[in-house]
CSV table of C-alpha atoms in Angstrom, one decimal:
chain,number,residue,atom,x,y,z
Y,1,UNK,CA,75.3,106.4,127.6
Y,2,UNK,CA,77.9,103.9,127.9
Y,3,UNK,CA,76.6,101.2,126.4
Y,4,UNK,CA,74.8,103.6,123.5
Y,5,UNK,CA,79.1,104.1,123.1
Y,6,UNK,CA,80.1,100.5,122.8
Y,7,UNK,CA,77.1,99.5,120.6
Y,8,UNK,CA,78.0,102.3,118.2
Y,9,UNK,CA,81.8,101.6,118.4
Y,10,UNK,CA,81.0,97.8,117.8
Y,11,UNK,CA,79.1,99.0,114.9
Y,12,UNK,CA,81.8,101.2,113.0
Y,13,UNK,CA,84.5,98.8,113.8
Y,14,UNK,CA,82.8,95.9,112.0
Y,15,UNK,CA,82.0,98.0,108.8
Y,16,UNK,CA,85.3,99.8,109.1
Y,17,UNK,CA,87.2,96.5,109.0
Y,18,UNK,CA,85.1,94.8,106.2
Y,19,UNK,CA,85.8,97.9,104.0
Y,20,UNK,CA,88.9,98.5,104.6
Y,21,UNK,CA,89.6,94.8,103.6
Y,22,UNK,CA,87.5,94.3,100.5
Y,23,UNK,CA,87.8,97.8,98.9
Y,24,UNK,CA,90.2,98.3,96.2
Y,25,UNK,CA,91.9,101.9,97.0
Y,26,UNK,CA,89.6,103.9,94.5
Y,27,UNK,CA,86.7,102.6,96.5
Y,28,UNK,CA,87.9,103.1,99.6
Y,29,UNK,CA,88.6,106.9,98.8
Y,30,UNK,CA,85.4,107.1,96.9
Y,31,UNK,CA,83.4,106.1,100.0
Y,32,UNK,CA,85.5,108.2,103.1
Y,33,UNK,CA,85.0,111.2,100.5
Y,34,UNK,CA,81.5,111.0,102.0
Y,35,UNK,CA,82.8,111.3,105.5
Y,36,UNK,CA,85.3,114.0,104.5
Y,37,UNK,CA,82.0,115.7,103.4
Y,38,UNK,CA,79.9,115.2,106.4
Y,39,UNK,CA,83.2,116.6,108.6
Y,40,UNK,CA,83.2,119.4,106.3
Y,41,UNK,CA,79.8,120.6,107.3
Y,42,UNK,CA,80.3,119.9,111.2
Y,43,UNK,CA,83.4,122.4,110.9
Y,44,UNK,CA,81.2,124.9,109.3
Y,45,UNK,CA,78.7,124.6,111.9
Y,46,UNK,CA,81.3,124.3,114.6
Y,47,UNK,CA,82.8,127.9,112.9
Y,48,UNK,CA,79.3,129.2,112.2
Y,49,UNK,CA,79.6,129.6,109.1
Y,50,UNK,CA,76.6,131.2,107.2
Y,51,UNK,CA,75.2,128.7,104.3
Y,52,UNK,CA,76.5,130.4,101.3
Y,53,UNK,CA,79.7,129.8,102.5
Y,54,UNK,CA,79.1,126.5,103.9
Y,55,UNK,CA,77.9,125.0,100.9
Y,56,UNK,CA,80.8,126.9,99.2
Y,57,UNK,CA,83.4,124.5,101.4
Y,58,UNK,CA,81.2,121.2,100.8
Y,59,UNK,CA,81.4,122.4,96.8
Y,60,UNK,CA,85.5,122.7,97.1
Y,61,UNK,CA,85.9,119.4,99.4
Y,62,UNK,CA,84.0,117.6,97.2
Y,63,UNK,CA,85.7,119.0,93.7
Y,64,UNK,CA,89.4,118.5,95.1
Y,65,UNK,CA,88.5,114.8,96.3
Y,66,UNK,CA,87.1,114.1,92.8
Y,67,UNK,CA,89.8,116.3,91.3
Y,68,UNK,CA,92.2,113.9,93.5
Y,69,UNK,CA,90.7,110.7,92.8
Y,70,UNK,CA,90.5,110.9,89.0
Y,71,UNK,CA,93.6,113.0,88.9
Y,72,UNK,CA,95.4,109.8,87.1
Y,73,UNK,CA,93.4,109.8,84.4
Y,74,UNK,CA,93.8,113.2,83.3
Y,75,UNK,CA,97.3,115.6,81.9
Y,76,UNK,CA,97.7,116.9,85.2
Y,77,UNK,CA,98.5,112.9,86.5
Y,78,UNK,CA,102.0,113.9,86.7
Y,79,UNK,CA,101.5,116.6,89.9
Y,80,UNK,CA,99.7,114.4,91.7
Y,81,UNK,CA,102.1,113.8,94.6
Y,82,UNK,CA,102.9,117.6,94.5
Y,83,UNK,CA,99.4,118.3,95.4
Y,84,UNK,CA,98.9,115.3,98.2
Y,85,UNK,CA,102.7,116.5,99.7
Y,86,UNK,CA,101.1,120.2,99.7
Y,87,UNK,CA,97.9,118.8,101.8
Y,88,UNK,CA,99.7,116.6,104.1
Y,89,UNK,CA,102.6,119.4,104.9
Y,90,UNK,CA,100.3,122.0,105.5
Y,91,UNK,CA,98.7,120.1,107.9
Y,92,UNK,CA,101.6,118.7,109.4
Y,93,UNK,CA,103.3,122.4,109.7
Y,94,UNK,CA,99.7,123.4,111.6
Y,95,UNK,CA,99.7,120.5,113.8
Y,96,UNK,CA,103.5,121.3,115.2
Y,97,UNK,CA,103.7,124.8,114.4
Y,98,UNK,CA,100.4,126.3,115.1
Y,99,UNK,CA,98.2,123.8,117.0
Y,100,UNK,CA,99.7,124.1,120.3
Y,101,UNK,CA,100.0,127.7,120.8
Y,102,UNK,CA,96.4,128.0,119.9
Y,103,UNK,CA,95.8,125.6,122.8
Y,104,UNK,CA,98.3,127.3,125.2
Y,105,UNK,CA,96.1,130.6,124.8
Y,106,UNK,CA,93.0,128.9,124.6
Y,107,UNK,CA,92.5,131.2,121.4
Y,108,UNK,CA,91.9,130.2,117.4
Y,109,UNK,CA,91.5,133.1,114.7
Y,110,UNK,CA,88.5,134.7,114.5
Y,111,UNK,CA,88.5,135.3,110.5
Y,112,UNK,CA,85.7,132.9,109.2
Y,113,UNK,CA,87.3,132.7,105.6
Y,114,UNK,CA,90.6,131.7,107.3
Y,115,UNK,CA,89.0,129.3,109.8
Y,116,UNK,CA,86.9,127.8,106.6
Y,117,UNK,CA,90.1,127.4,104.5
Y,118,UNK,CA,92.1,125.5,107.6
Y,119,UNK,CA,88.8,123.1,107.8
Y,120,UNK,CA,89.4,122.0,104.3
Y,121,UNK,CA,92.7,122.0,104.9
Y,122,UNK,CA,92.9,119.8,107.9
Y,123,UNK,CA,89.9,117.5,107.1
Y,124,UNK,CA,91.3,116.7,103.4
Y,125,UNK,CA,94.5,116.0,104.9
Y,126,UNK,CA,93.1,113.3,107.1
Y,127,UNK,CA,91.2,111.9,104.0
Y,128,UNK,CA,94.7,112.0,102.1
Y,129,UNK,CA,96.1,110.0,105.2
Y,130,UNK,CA,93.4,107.8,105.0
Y,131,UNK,CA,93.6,106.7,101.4
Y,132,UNK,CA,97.2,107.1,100.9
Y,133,UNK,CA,98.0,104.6,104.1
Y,134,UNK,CA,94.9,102.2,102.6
Y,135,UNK,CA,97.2,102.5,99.4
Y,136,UNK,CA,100.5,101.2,100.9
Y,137,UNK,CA,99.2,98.5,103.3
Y,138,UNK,CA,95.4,98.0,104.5
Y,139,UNK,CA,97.2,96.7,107.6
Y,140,UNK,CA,99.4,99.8,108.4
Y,141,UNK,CA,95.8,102.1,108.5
Y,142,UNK,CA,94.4,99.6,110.8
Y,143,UNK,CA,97.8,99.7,113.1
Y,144,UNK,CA,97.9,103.7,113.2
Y,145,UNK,CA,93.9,103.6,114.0
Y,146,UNK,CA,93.9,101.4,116.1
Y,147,UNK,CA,97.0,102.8,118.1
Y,148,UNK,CA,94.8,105.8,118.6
Y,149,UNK,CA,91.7,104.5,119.5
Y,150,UNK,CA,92.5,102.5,121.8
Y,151,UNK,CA,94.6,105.2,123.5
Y,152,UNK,CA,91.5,107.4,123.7
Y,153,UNK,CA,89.5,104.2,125.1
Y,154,UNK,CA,92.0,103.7,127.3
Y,155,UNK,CA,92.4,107.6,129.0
Y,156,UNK,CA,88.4,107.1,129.0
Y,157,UNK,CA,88.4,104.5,131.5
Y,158,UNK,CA,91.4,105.9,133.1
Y,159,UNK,CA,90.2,109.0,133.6
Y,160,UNK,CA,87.1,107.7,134.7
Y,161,UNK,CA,88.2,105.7,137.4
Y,162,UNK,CA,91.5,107.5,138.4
Y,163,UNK,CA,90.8,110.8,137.4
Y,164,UNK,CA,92.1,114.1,139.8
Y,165,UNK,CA,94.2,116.2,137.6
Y,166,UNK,CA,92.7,118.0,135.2
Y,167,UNK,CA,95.0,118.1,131.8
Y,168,UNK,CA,92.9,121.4,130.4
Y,169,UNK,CA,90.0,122.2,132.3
Y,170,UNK,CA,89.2,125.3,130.6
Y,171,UNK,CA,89.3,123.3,127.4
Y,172,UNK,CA,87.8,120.0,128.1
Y,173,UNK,CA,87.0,119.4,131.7
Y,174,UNK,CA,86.3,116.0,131.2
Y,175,UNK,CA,90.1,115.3,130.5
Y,176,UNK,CA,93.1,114.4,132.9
Y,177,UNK,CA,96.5,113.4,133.3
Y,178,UNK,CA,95.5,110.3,135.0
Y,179,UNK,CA,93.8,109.6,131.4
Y,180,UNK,CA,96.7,110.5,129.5
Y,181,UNK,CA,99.2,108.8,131.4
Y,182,UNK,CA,96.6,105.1,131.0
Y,183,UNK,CA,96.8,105.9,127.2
Y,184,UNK,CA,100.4,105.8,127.0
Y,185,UNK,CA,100.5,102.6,129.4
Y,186,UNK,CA,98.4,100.5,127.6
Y,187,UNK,CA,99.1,101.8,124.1
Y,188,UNK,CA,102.6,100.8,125.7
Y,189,UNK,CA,101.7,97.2,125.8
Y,190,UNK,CA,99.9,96.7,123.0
Y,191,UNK,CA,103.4,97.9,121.0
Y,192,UNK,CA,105.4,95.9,123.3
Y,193,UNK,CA,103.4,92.7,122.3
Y,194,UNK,CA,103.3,94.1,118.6
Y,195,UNK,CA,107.6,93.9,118.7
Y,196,UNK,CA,107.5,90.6,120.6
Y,197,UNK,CA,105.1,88.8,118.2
Y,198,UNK,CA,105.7,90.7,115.0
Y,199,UNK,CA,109.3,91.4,115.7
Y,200,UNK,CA,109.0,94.7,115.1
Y,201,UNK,CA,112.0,97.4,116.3
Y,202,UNK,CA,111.1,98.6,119.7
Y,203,UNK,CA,111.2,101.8,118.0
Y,204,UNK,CA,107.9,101.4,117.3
Y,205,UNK,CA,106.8,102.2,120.6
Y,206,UNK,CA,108.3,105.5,120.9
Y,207,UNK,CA,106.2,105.7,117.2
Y,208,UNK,CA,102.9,105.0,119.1
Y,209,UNK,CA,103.8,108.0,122.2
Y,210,UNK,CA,103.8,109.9,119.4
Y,211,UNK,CA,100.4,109.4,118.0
Y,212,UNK,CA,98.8,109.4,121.2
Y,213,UNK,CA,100.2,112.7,122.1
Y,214,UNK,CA,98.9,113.7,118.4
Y,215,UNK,CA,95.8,112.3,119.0
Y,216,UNK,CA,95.0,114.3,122.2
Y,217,UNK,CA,95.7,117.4,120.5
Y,218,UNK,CA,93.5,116.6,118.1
Y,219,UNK,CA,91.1,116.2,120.6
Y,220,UNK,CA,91.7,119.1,122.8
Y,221,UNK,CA,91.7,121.4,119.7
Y,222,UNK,CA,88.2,120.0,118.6
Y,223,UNK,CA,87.0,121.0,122.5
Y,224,UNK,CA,88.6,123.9,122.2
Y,225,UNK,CA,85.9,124.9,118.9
Y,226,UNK,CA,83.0,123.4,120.5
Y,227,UNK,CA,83.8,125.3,123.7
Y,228,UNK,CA,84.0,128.6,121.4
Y,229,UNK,CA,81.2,127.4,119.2
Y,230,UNK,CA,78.7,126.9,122.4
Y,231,UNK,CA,78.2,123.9,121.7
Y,232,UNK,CA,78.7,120.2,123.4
Y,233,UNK,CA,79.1,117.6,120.4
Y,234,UNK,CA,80.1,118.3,116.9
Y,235,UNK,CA,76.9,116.9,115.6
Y,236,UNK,CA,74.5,114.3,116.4
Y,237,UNK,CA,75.2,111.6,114.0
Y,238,UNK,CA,76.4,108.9,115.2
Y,239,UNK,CA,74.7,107.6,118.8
Y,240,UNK,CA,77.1,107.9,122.0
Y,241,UNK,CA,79.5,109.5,120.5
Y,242,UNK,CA,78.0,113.0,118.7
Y,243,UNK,CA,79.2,114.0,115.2
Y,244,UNK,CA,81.4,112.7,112.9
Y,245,UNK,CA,84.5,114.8,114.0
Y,246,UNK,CA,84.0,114.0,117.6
Y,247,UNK,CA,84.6,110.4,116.2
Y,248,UNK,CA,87.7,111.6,114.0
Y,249,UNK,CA,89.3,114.4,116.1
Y,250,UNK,CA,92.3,112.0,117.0
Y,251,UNK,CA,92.8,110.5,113.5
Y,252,UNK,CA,92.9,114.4,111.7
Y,253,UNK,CA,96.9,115.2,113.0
Y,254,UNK,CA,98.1,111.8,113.2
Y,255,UNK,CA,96.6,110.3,110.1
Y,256,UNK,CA,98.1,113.3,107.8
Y,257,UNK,CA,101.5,113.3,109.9
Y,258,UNK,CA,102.0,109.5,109.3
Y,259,UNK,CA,101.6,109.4,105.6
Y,260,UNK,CA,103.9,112.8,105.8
Y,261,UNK,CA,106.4,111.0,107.5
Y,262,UNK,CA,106.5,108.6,105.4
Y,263,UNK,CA,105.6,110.3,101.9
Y,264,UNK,CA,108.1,112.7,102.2
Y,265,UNK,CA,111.4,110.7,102.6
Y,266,UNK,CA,111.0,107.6,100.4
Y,267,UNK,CA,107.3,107.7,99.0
Y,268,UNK,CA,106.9,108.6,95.7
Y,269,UNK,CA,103.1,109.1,95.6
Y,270,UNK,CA,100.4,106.5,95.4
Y,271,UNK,CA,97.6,106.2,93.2
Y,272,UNK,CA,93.4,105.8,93.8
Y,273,UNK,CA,93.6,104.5,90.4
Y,274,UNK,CA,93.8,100.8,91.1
């Protein structure tokens, strides 16, 4: 299983890099559109959502990210950034508002229309952060994703070998403190050497806590709706590591909270024109 993990993580991180790199920001949305779409249809699933409406959601994903990405080139160009602000602080106000008292109570709504709407909501975000960080700096994604996945990889191995406290056990049993607190020590040094060699504020560091704190809540709150849902992986897609949204769970609040953080104050909007 372990190695299935690696070989798999090996895998997306080599394509991940090369496209990130070599496609132009219009290409790079057109192409995680896809993903956004296959996330879609695990959140369905994951909601049990009957077909009608689950093709209904793919329909809407798929119009707004078109809708999105040519947005430029019609009269409606001008709202643009009001429509990506609107995605990204929805999510953001669920994430800090709404996300953690659903994971105190170990309870989510029940209404299916509402629980579809937040999918699109939440997933769409975390395409918006994708596309809009791509947009400002290729580098910048890479720094935020990478932040996060190696936390996760980190409270993996930590938990695995340290592991006694349970940080949710009727959430994710798998999970403990002893995991969480290796995530934040080696995402800890990896920012200390980022400020050292880069000469970056130290700052940063206290940025990094952040997303890995973000990052776990995504990932507790995706437990959380297999646990309801019955079921133990979002999907079978990708070998070692189960669906698409078991791979993305940590990148769909921190992803949409970054580029809010940053959109909000001094952004002013970026394009998938170019």
């Amino acid at each position: 299983m372990l190695k299935t993990r690696i070989i798999t993580a090996i895998v997306l991180l080599i394509g991940l890099l090369s496209i990130v790199f070599l496609a132009s920001t219009k290409v790079w949305a057109m192409l995680t559109l896809v993903v956004v779409l296959l996330g879609v249809a695990e959140w369905s699933n994951l909601i049990r959502l009957k077909n009608t409406s689950k093709y209904l959601s793919l329909v809407i994903a798929l119009i707004t990210g078109l809708f999105v990405i040519f947005m430029n080139s019609t009269p409606l160009a001008p709202y643009q950034s009001q429509v990506l602000l609107a995605l990204l602080g929805g999510a953001s106000f669920f994430w800090l508002a709404i996300a953690p008292l659903w994971l105190i109570t170990r309870k989510t709504c029940v209404n299916g229309l509402v629980m579809g709407a937040l999918g699109l909501l939440l997933i769409l975000s975390t395409w918006v952060g994708l596309v809009g960080l791509h947009a400002i700096s290729p580098l910048l994604l890479i720094g935020v994703m990478a932040t996060v996945s190696i936390a996760d990889s980190a409270a993996y191995f930590a938990g695995k070998r340290f592991g006694r406290h349970k940080l949710a056990p009727e959430i994710s049993p798998g999970k403990t403190w002893e995991g969480v607190l290796g995530a934040l020590v080696v995402v800890t040094v990896y920012g200390a050497a980022l400020c050292y060699y880069a000469k970056y504020n130290l700052w940063l560091i206290v940025c990094m806590w952040l997303l890995v704190v973000l990052s776990i809540m995504g990932d507790l709150f995706e437990s959380l709706l297999k646990r309801q849902a019955g079921l133990k992986d979002s999907g079978q897609l990708l070998p070692g590591h189960g669906g698409v949204l078991d791979r993305i769970d940590g990148f769909i609040p921190t992803l949409p909270i970054t580029l809010f953080c940053i959109y909000l104050p001094l952004f002013n909007g970026f394009s998938v024109h170019g």
